[in-house]
Amino acid sequence: MLHPCAENSLVSLLRPLYLAPRCRGPYVPVAPGRARVYSTRTSEQLAGGDPSQIQGLKSIAVLGGGITGLASAYYLTRELPHSRVVLFEASEGLGGWIKSKTVDVGNGSVVFEQGPRTLRTALPNGPVTISLICQLGLEDKIIMTPKDSVAYRNRYIYYPNHLVRLPMPPTSIWELIKTLATEPLFRGVPMGVIREVLRPKSQWKIDESIGSFFSRRFGPELVDNILSAVCHGIYAGDVWKLSAKSLFPFAWHGEEKYGGVLMARYRMWALEAEAEERDGSRGVILQKADGEMMRGLRSDMERLGQKPLMDFWLKPEVYSLKGGLETLTKALEDELRGNENVRIETGVAVGQMEPDTATGCIRLTSRCSKIPLGSYNHVISTLPAQMLHSLTPPTMLSTLALTPSVTVMVVNLFYSTPNLSVQGFGYLLPSSIPYDQNPERCLGVVFDSHAAPGLDTALGTKITIMLGGHWWDGWPSYPNNDDGIAMAKNLLARHLGIKGEPVASHVTLQRDCIPQYTVGHHMRMQKALWELGGDAWRGLSVAGAAFNGVGVNDCVRGARDVVKALGKGRPVTGLEGYASDETEWVRTVFRGQKESGGPVGKS
């Protein structure tokens, strides 16, 4: 799974253009006849939850034992401690795509991450995961990556036949000018940025691809050479298919409200500077639902004695965990297995889900044996969207079948010789790279020895290569493990001159691991929202990578949002952020004065 890049790789290049790869919006009234009350209401509204709704949640099923399912079950034990929770996982193990394998290499050991490897503390969702980690008592397992490290300073794109360091602090103005003027990677980009402020906004549009939107605003060079690489690192996806509205909401809505992306960013900077000068406070501009969530999280963290953790909120950090990120999922599993109100059923695949309108419960049936798995007052599905659709009657939740996913092969290699790789986090490959430079269809390479230091006891060079993604769409079969290692070695020899044999290797084929928010995703989720809001599915909520962001932080946040709403007696779909096409932005203050939030504007 490409989540090592989904959390950290080169996103900072375009960080000013969007606030979060999420699609959360303000609360809007429900359609006539809909009984659903949304959890995105203000905290004052949520405070008046219906106690009878809470008492009615005697049994809750969680579908899926990945990070979202485990986090959902954990939060349920905190918010609804008297409810009976049953977690169903089709495979024999828990943790989903998060897998960490410790390998003995003779002079020590190395940790091969087969999925995500590092996380960010950045707003709005990073603090949710940090808080969860500390609730589990894992503070001493956190390994922060220093901001003066080479992984912070050096991030690359490979184009057309060499590594190009992206201009990042502390790059001097002269070095920046030289890089922009001499590197083919940036050809046409500076002029495209200048012209962006002069380009008219689109008169009418519902959604368009990231490629189409940014090509229209900045020119095709930015898309082909840079944005396509960033989308490979985050989503393993095709920049010409992914939705600009869903994945770059700030840029999308900024054009609508202010006429352009740069003008929107300037207006936000100006508002922030004005507020800081006026009252001396420090804050950030977030979508309204994110601001409300952060205020609730602040209260929770103060109650749990986690106030010092809030220092991370305005100074984003990158971190990993001792033993790998599987340390987090294992801790969640241990916590759940030690709770008498939780039952974990591994090796049990749910094959059918059917609402019982008479009781309001949802009946579950196993896939293979067709054995009834029980009726539940509420079900939280963390399954992929297409899989969830397959559990329901064909005419129900049909839009969920339209969310595709991509397959990624993760190849871990360890060489006994230190410092074989370039010093830095790693590099991504754009769609415009010549074929002879990337016949392996590589998405990106992570220099693990620098990107996640402190995990290994052995000296050497650890590298991870990600292959496939959207480039493998439609393939009838995928390379085997030996082919994957051979392709990775060929790529490293061509790009970095590494020709020796690794002393340890591991290959993982992550099938359908990253959902693709393609053009029209927002509208499809709106339709799913109204379907889930009907009486038939009032006991079903969704969370996970298919809905509100593909990163680990997004998944943990989604689990918390759903359970928090249930704990307040408010039925919730998990798709409330799609209820409106408008987005309201608020300035949320965390430091310098009493925490508060104020409106900035709608788009």
XYZ file of C-alpha atoms in Angstrom:
603
model
C 0.000 0.000 0.000
C 1.326 3.414 -0.874
C 0.549 5.039 2.426
C 4.188 5.764 3.232
C 3.896 8.386 0.545
C 0.250 9.058 1.280
C 1.300 10.606 4.586
C 4.591 12.250 3.839
C 5.942 12.292 0.317
C 6.284 15.666 -1.370
C 2.833 16.747 -0.260
C 4.423 19.864 1.195
C 5.098 21.035 -2.345
C 1.401 21.737 -2.788
C 0.352 22.023 0.856
C -0.696 25.686 0.476
C -3.245 24.714 -2.161
C -5.389 22.528 0.054
C -6.059 22.050 3.719
C -6.814 18.348 3.790
C -7.671 15.579 1.339
C -11.112 15.335 2.848
C -14.586 16.317 1.816
C -16.140 17.582 4.997
C -18.600 20.409 4.891
C -21.125 22.245 7.012
C -24.352 20.837 8.368
C -27.387 21.439 6.161
C -31.013 20.530 6.859
C -32.058 17.085 5.756
C -34.500 16.492 2.943
C -38.206 16.257 3.848
C -39.089 12.874 5.269
C -35.515 12.084 6.288
C -35.126 11.313 9.962
C -31.332 11.531 9.918
C -29.691 14.071 12.222
C -26.100 14.817 11.261
C -23.119 14.835 13.567
C -21.649 17.855 11.802
C -23.930 20.145 13.770
C -22.316 22.480 16.261
C -21.151 21.166 19.605
C -24.022 23.026 21.277
C -26.551 21.167 19.137
C -24.838 17.850 19.687
C -24.915 18.344 23.430
C -28.661 17.761 23.363
C -28.502 14.166 22.125
C -31.317 11.705 22.652
C -30.494 9.417 25.634
C -32.943 6.787 24.357
C -30.868 6.475 21.191
C -27.796 5.688 23.272
C -29.650 3.143 25.411
C -30.896 1.443 22.248
C -27.365 0.679 21.051
C -27.045 -2.581 22.950
C -25.195 -4.444 20.193
C -22.924 -2.976 17.532
C -21.102 -4.780 14.732
C -17.924 -3.437 13.166
C -17.103 -4.785 9.711
C -13.398 -4.877 8.903
C -10.373 -5.294 11.159
C -8.052 -2.715 9.614
C -7.013 0.499 11.331
C -10.484 2.053 10.879
C -12.316 -0.976 12.258
C -9.971 -1.348 15.214
C -10.181 2.362 16.006
C -13.988 2.285 15.692
C -14.258 -0.621 18.125
C -11.856 1.068 20.545
C -13.774 4.346 20.524
C -17.022 2.418 21.040
C -15.644 0.927 24.252
C -14.977 4.494 25.449
C -18.133 6.252 24.274
C -20.598 3.371 24.760
C -18.919 1.170 27.381
C -22.043 -0.913 28.090
C -22.680 -1.849 24.455
C -21.711 -5.261 23.124
C -19.267 -4.871 20.221
C -18.505 -7.602 17.680
C -15.742 -7.031 15.130
C -15.775 -9.170 11.972
C -12.632 -9.616 9.857
C -12.533 -11.883 6.794
C -8.806 -12.656 7.041
C -7.088 -14.482 9.872
C -5.256 -11.385 11.100
C -6.038 -7.808 12.053
C -4.440 -4.538 11.020
C -5.433 -4.310 7.357
C -2.734 -2.761 5.186
C -0.573 -1.896 8.192
C 1.972 -4.686 8.434
C 5.476 -4.468 9.921
C 7.887 -7.369 9.518
C 11.103 -7.583 11.555
C 13.866 -9.418 9.670
C 17.176 -10.654 11.095
C 19.998 -9.698 8.708
C 22.961 -11.092 10.649
C 24.416 -7.941 12.195
C 21.066 -6.861 13.586
C 17.500 -6.539 12.423
C 15.482 -4.319 10.103
C 11.779 -3.502 10.016
C 10.100 -3.861 6.630
C 6.915 -1.812 6.439
C 4.542 -3.404 3.951
C 2.146 -0.459 4.125
C 2.300 2.905 5.894
C 5.579 3.694 7.623
C 5.390 7.289 8.873
C 2.627 9.641 9.983
C 2.217 13.384 10.290
C 0.968 15.388 13.242
C -0.427 18.035 10.875
C -3.924 19.465 11.202
C -6.695 18.627 11.072
C -6.428 14.843 11.469
C -2.906 14.254 12.748
C -3.711 15.156 16.371
C -6.499 12.562 16.432
C -4.000 9.759 15.845
C -1.478 11.242 18.273
C -4.181 11.354 20.944
C -5.125 7.733 20.239
C -1.493 6.606 20.454
C -1.143 8.258 23.847
C -4.430 6.814 25.115
C -2.923 3.401 24.361
C 0.194 4.232 26.368
C 2.529 4.249 23.366
C 4.160 7.644 23.987
C 7.557 6.034 24.503
C 7.243 4.288 21.136
C 7.085 7.531 19.113
C 10.169 8.296 17.012
C 10.128 11.876 15.724
C 12.014 12.751 12.545
C 14.059 15.897 13.305
C 13.213 18.928 11.179
C 16.871 19.455 10.398
C 17.153 15.905 9.019
C 17.905 15.157 5.390
C 14.488 13.522 5.067
C 12.877 16.885 5.785
C 15.188 18.914 3.574
C 15.586 16.653 0.562
C 12.647 15.371 -1.463
C 12.960 14.564 -5.115
C 11.170 13.981 -8.383
C 12.910 11.909 -11.038
C 12.726 13.740 -14.394
C 13.614 13.185 -17.178
C 16.696 11.064 -16.371
C 17.950 12.326 -13.001
C 16.817 13.265 -9.508
C 15.649 16.838 -9.045
C 15.593 18.223 -5.511
C 12.442 20.192 -4.833
C 12.995 23.717 -3.542
C 12.277 23.478 0.185
C 13.484 25.482 3.200
C 16.196 26.520 3.783
C 16.715 26.946 0.017
C 18.153 30.391 -0.790
C 16.430 32.668 -3.290
C 19.363 32.341 -5.682
C 19.323 28.552 -5.518
C 15.583 28.640 -6.124
C 15.959 30.853 -9.196
C 18.731 28.646 -10.559
C 16.695 25.482 -10.073
C 13.596 26.926 -11.715
C 15.604 28.288 -14.621
C 17.757 25.246 -15.381
C 15.777 22.118 -14.497
C 13.513 20.727 -17.262
C 11.137 19.590 -14.507
C 10.064 23.208 -13.923
C 9.945 24.318 -17.550
C 6.837 26.437 -18.013
C 5.842 26.273 -14.346
C 6.947 29.796 -13.197
C 5.162 31.453 -16.109
C 2.098 29.325 -15.465
C 2.028 30.518 -11.847
C 2.282 34.153 -12.959
C -0.487 33.744 -15.493
C -2.793 32.009 -13.021
C -3.894 35.291 -11.462
C -5.002 36.499 -14.891
C -6.959 33.448 -15.934
C -10.765 33.689 -15.683
C -12.615 31.214 -13.543
C -14.787 28.556 -15.075
C -18.334 29.833 -15.500
C -20.046 26.552 -14.747
C -18.725 23.264 -13.544
C -19.722 20.420 -11.261
C -16.409 18.595 -11.029
C -13.318 17.973 -13.118
C -10.111 16.044 -12.860
C -7.084 17.367 -11.018
C -5.254 17.379 -14.340
C -7.961 19.387 -16.069
C -8.347 21.902 -13.228
C -4.673 22.690 -12.661
C -3.858 22.553 -16.359
C -6.542 25.173 -16.908
C -5.294 27.319 -14.040
C -1.491 26.867 -14.226
C -0.700 25.148 -17.515
C -0.039 21.510 -18.450
C 3.604 21.453 -17.360
C 2.759 21.669 -13.669
C 0.332 18.780 -14.057
C 2.453 16.478 -16.190
C 5.758 16.920 -14.369
C 4.849 17.654 -10.748
C 1.215 17.070 -9.866
C 1.118 13.664 -11.519
C 4.087 12.659 -9.345
C 2.374 13.931 -6.200
C -0.788 11.970 -7.071
C 1.356 8.874 -7.592
C 2.758 9.339 -4.095
C -0.547 9.961 -2.343
C -3.124 7.967 -4.291
C -1.147 5.841 -6.787
C -3.698 7.391 -9.123
C -4.113 9.033 -12.504
C -4.101 12.816 -12.251
C -6.500 12.964 -15.208
C -9.110 10.804 -13.441
C -8.933 11.919 -9.797
C -11.411 14.550 -8.645
C -10.171 18.093 -8.040
C -13.290 18.955 -6.038
C -12.846 16.069 -3.610
C -9.057 16.037 -3.245
C -8.140 19.729 -3.597
C -11.155 21.410 -1.990
C -9.354 24.635 -1.109
C -8.146 25.199 -4.666
C -11.485 24.153 -6.140
C -13.640 26.378 -3.942
C -11.028 29.155 -3.976
C -11.474 29.597 -7.705
C -15.242 29.791 -7.269
C -15.155 32.380 -4.473
C -12.083 34.461 -5.280
C -11.589 33.840 -8.997
C -8.334 31.925 -8.668
C -6.208 29.648 -6.519
C -3.449 32.124 -5.709
C -5.928 34.897 -4.947
C -7.739 32.578 -2.535
C -4.470 31.737 -0.814
C -3.536 35.433 -0.603
C -6.912 36.314 0.946
C -6.497 33.585 3.562
C -2.980 34.755 4.399
C -4.212 38.336 4.704
C -7.062 37.346 7.017
C -4.713 35.332 9.198
C -2.156 38.167 9.401
C -4.891 40.649 10.278
C -6.209 38.428 13.063
C -2.747 37.852 14.538
C -2.007 41.577 14.502
C -5.381 42.393 16.048
C -5.364 40.041 19.026
C -1.954 38.368 19.037
C -3.460 34.900 18.675
C -2.189 32.049 16.561
C -4.628 29.960 14.616
C -5.313 28.098 11.426
C -8.036 28.261 8.806
C -9.962 25.010 8.535
C -13.180 23.747 7.092
C -15.967 24.334 9.605
C -16.461 20.656 10.468
C -12.705 20.304 11.034
C -12.699 23.309 13.355
C -15.562 21.869 15.392
C -13.819 18.518 15.593
C -10.599 20.179 16.777
C -12.422 22.003 19.560
C -13.951 18.726 20.728
C -10.596 16.978 20.511
C -8.991 19.725 22.556
C -11.529 19.144 25.321
C -10.922 15.400 25.202
C -7.152 15.826 25.339
C -7.358 18.199 28.300
C -9.639 15.744 30.098
C -7.163 12.909 29.406
C -4.160 14.947 30.539
C -2.777 15.254 26.998
C -2.565 19.045 26.872
C 1.212 19.075 26.133
C 0.488 17.226 22.883
C -1.267 20.313 21.541
C 2.143 21.881 20.955
C 2.279 19.756 17.803
C -0.807 21.416 16.338
C 0.975 24.453 14.943
C 4.329 22.821 14.185
C 3.728 19.679 12.075
C 6.098 16.790 12.648
C 6.721 13.429 10.989
C 7.029 10.361 13.180
C 7.107 6.577 13.229
C 6.731 3.992 15.980
C 9.284 1.598 17.421
C 8.646 -1.796 15.916
C 6.785 -0.202 12.992
C 3.271 1.155 12.663
C 1.889 -2.304 13.401
C 2.691 -1.398 16.996
C -0.435 0.776 16.877
C -2.781 -1.882 15.494
C -1.392 -4.514 17.871
C -2.004 -2.223 20.837
C -5.579 -1.654 19.673
C -6.077 -5.399 19.281
C -4.685 -6.104 22.755
C -6.932 -3.441 24.260
C -10.017 -4.874 22.582
C -9.247 -8.502 23.448
C -8.955 -7.462 27.074
C -12.455 -5.977 27.106
C -15.221 -8.392 28.095
C -17.786 -6.499 26.014
C -15.823 -6.992 22.781
C -15.716 -10.118 20.652
C -13.336 -10.373 17.682
C -14.243 -12.811 14.913
C -11.361 -13.342 12.483
C -11.702 -15.580 9.437
C -15.387 -14.639 9.232
C -16.464 -12.873 6.049
C -19.836 -11.149 6.079
C -21.695 -12.043 2.891
C -25.059 -10.350 3.314
C -26.465 -7.373 5.153
C -30.212 -6.908 5.438
C -32.189 -4.241 7.301
C -35.066 -5.340 9.502
C -37.568 -2.498 9.263
C -39.719 -3.991 12.034
C -37.000 -3.877 14.695
C -34.649 -1.288 13.198
C -31.793 -3.790 13.448
C -29.489 -5.044 10.705
C -29.091 -8.782 10.137
C -25.727 -10.165 9.049
C -25.050 -13.480 7.294
C -21.701 -15.150 6.618
C -20.427 -15.357 3.065
C -19.494 -19.021 2.702
C -21.745 -20.995 5.025
C -24.694 -18.565 4.928
C -24.875 -18.914 8.698
C -26.651 -16.050 10.484
C -24.185 -13.847 12.342
C -26.808 -12.068 14.410
C -28.864 -8.885 14.403
C -27.352 -5.615 15.571
C -28.746 -2.291 16.642
C -26.015 -0.591 14.640
C -23.362 -1.559 12.111
C -20.217 0.413 11.312
C -18.783 -0.721 7.989
C -15.123 0.029 7.326
C -15.074 -2.167 4.223
C -14.135 -0.893 0.756
C -17.088 0.774 -0.950
C -17.519 -1.879 -3.633
C -17.386 -4.668 -1.065
C -20.021 -2.962 1.088
C -22.286 -2.626 -1.941
C -21.917 -6.361 -2.626
C -23.416 -7.123 0.795
C -26.643 -5.232 0.093
C -29.446 -5.864 -2.425
C -28.335 -4.798 -5.950
C -30.570 -1.742 -6.068
C -29.375 -0.382 -2.729
C -26.282 1.767 -2.203
C -25.501 1.302 -5.885
C -23.264 4.373 -6.102
C -20.748 2.680 -3.790
C -19.995 0.212 -6.583
C -18.556 3.092 -8.622
C -15.547 3.745 -6.374
C -12.592 1.914 -7.952
C -9.333 0.987 -6.256
C -5.776 0.409 -7.442
C -3.279 -2.344 -6.682
C 0.260 -1.566 -5.521
C 3.260 -3.854 -5.169
C 5.543 -2.892 -2.280
C 9.137 -4.138 -2.569
C 11.393 -3.803 0.508
C 15.144 -4.169 -0.017
C 18.001 -4.010 2.485
C 21.680 -3.690 1.496
C 24.498 -4.255 3.990
C 26.406 -1.226 2.683
C 25.346 2.057 4.348
C 24.512 5.260 2.445
C 23.869 3.693 -0.953
C 20.863 5.912 -1.533
C 20.804 9.651 -1.970
C 20.264 11.417 1.333
C 16.628 12.402 1.606
C 13.090 11.138 2.009
C 12.827 9.606 -1.445
C 11.536 10.426 -4.903
C 8.413 10.157 -7.023
C 8.025 9.569 -10.724
C 5.677 11.682 -12.876
C 3.562 10.398 -15.732
C 5.675 12.442 -18.168
C 8.873 10.490 -17.511
C 10.176 8.740 -20.664
C 9.217 5.067 -20.829
C 12.826 3.898 -21.063
C 13.448 5.493 -17.671
C 10.523 3.711 -16.016
C 9.491 0.527 -17.829
C 8.802 -1.019 -14.401
C 5.893 1.397 -13.892
C 7.266 2.592 -10.574
C 5.294 5.168 -8.592
C 7.925 6.186 -6.088
C 10.916 5.168 -3.990
C 11.353 5.771 -0.253
C 14.819 5.942 1.314
C 13.696 4.287 4.537
C 17.054 4.615 6.270
C 16.553 8.393 6.192
C 12.755 8.681 6.070
C 12.091 6.555 9.166
C 15.314 6.414 11.212
C 15.549 4.599 14.501
C 13.629 1.456 13.552
C 16.585 -0.794 12.694
C 19.513 -2.148 14.678
C 21.487 -3.247 11.604
C 23.715 -0.874 9.664
C 22.984 -0.648 5.966
C 20.645 0.901 3.406
C 16.913 0.185 3.428
C 14.808 1.176 0.435
C 11.166 0.630 -0.523
C 9.953 0.666 -4.123
C 6.242 1.035 -5.020
C 5.092 -0.364 -8.348
C 1.813 -0.370 -10.226
C -1.101 1.746 -9.121
C -3.205 3.139 -11.952
C -0.571 1.992 -14.450
C -1.711 -1.562 -13.770
C -5.412 -0.842 -14.309
C -6.953 -3.522 -16.484
C -4.050 -5.954 -16.172
C -5.324 -9.549 -16.086
C -2.490 -10.587 -13.756
C 0.315 -8.995 -11.781
C 4.061 -9.691 -11.485
C 5.059 -12.373 -8.982
C 7.427 -11.775 -6.092
C 10.574 -12.658 -8.034
C 9.540 -10.351 -10.856
C 8.905 -7.572 -8.341
C 12.384 -7.877 -6.831
C 13.983 -7.989 -10.286
C 12.093 -4.872 -11.419
C 13.027 -3.005 -8.232
C 16.718 -3.872 -8.611
C 16.718 -2.815 -12.258
C 15.117 0.498 -11.358
C 17.632 1.235 -8.588
C 20.539 0.367 -10.866
C 19.244 2.731 -13.557
C 18.288 5.625 -11.309
C 20.766 5.434 -8.405
C 23.583 3.215 -9.659
C 22.917 0.574 -6.978
C 24.015 -2.736 -8.503
C 24.784 -4.961 -5.530
C 22.587 -7.725 -4.195
C 20.324 -7.014 -1.221
C 20.860 -9.208 1.824
C 17.152 -9.177 2.635
C 14.007 -8.505 0.650
C 10.256 -8.729 0.955
C 7.445 -8.293 -1.564
C 3.794 -7.547 -0.804
C 1.078 -7.273 -3.438
C -1.582 -4.999 -1.951
C -4.651 -5.708 -4.082
C -7.195 -2.907 -4.364
C -5.515 -1.080 -1.509
C -6.125 2.590 -2.359
C -9.621 3.853 -3.268
C -9.735 6.321 -6.139
C -11.806 9.477 -5.687
C -12.457 9.918 -9.377
C -14.389 12.757 -11.037
C -17.929 12.816 -9.664
C -16.944 11.297 -6.315
C -18.643 14.072 -4.343
C -21.958 13.614 -6.170
C -21.838 9.838 -5.782
C -21.233 10.178 -2.062
C -24.106 12.652 -1.827
C -26.419 10.045 -3.298
C -25.057 7.400 -0.915
C -25.623 9.849 1.960
C -29.314 10.162 1.176
C -29.667 6.406 0.743
C -28.077 5.806 4.125
C -30.277 8.529 5.576
C -33.442 6.598 4.795
C -35.326 4.487 7.285
C -34.054 1.186 5.867
C -30.394 1.897 6.663
C -30.720 4.121 9.711
C -28.568 1.632 11.657
C -25.623 1.709 9.215
C -22.607 4.040 9.273
C -19.509 3.986 7.076
C -15.911 4.942 7.746
C -12.579 4.196 6.146
C -10.356 5.049 3.213
C -13.152 4.796 0.637
C -15.005 7.795 2.013
C -13.149 10.629 3.761
C -9.456 10.346 2.974
C -7.043 7.486 2.278
C -4.389 8.141 4.940
C -4.104 6.533 8.361
C -4.930 9.822 10.080
C -8.035 10.206 7.913
C -9.212 6.706 8.810
C -8.736 7.205 12.553
C -10.541 10.550 12.318
C -13.444 8.958 10.447
C -13.799 6.261 13.104
C -13.792 8.826 15.885
C -16.366 11.058 14.156
C -18.858 8.227 13.705
C -18.531 6.896 17.241
C -18.618 10.346 18.837
C -21.936 11.036 17.095
C -23.368 7.697 18.245
C -22.203 8.401 21.768
C -24.212 11.625 21.734
C -27.351 9.847 20.596
C -27.125 11.191 17.065
C -27.511 8.671 14.237
C -24.759 9.218 11.715
C -23.946 7.987 8.216
C -20.259 8.925 8.100
C -20.906 10.878 4.890
C -22.208 14.126 6.391
C -19.402 16.109 4.805
C -20.941 15.528 1.405
C -24.338 16.997 2.325
C -23.632 20.373 0.727
C -21.716 21.639 -2.286
C -20.698 24.685 -0.275
C -17.735 24.778 2.070
C -17.478 27.138 5.024
C -14.025 28.033 6.318
C -13.355 29.148 9.884
C -10.307 30.460 11.687
C -9.689 28.220 14.666
C -7.497 29.596 17.444
C -5.550 27.217 19.662
C -2.886 29.350 21.233
C -2.397 32.916 22.427
C -5.904 33.425 23.828
C -8.895 31.388 24.880
C -9.553 28.797 22.193
C -12.276 29.898 19.815
C -13.415 29.745 16.228
C -14.646 32.412 13.865
C -16.078 32.350 10.340
C -13.923 33.292 7.376
C -16.306 32.684 4.507
C -18.174 30.215 2.373
C -17.386 28.909 -1.078
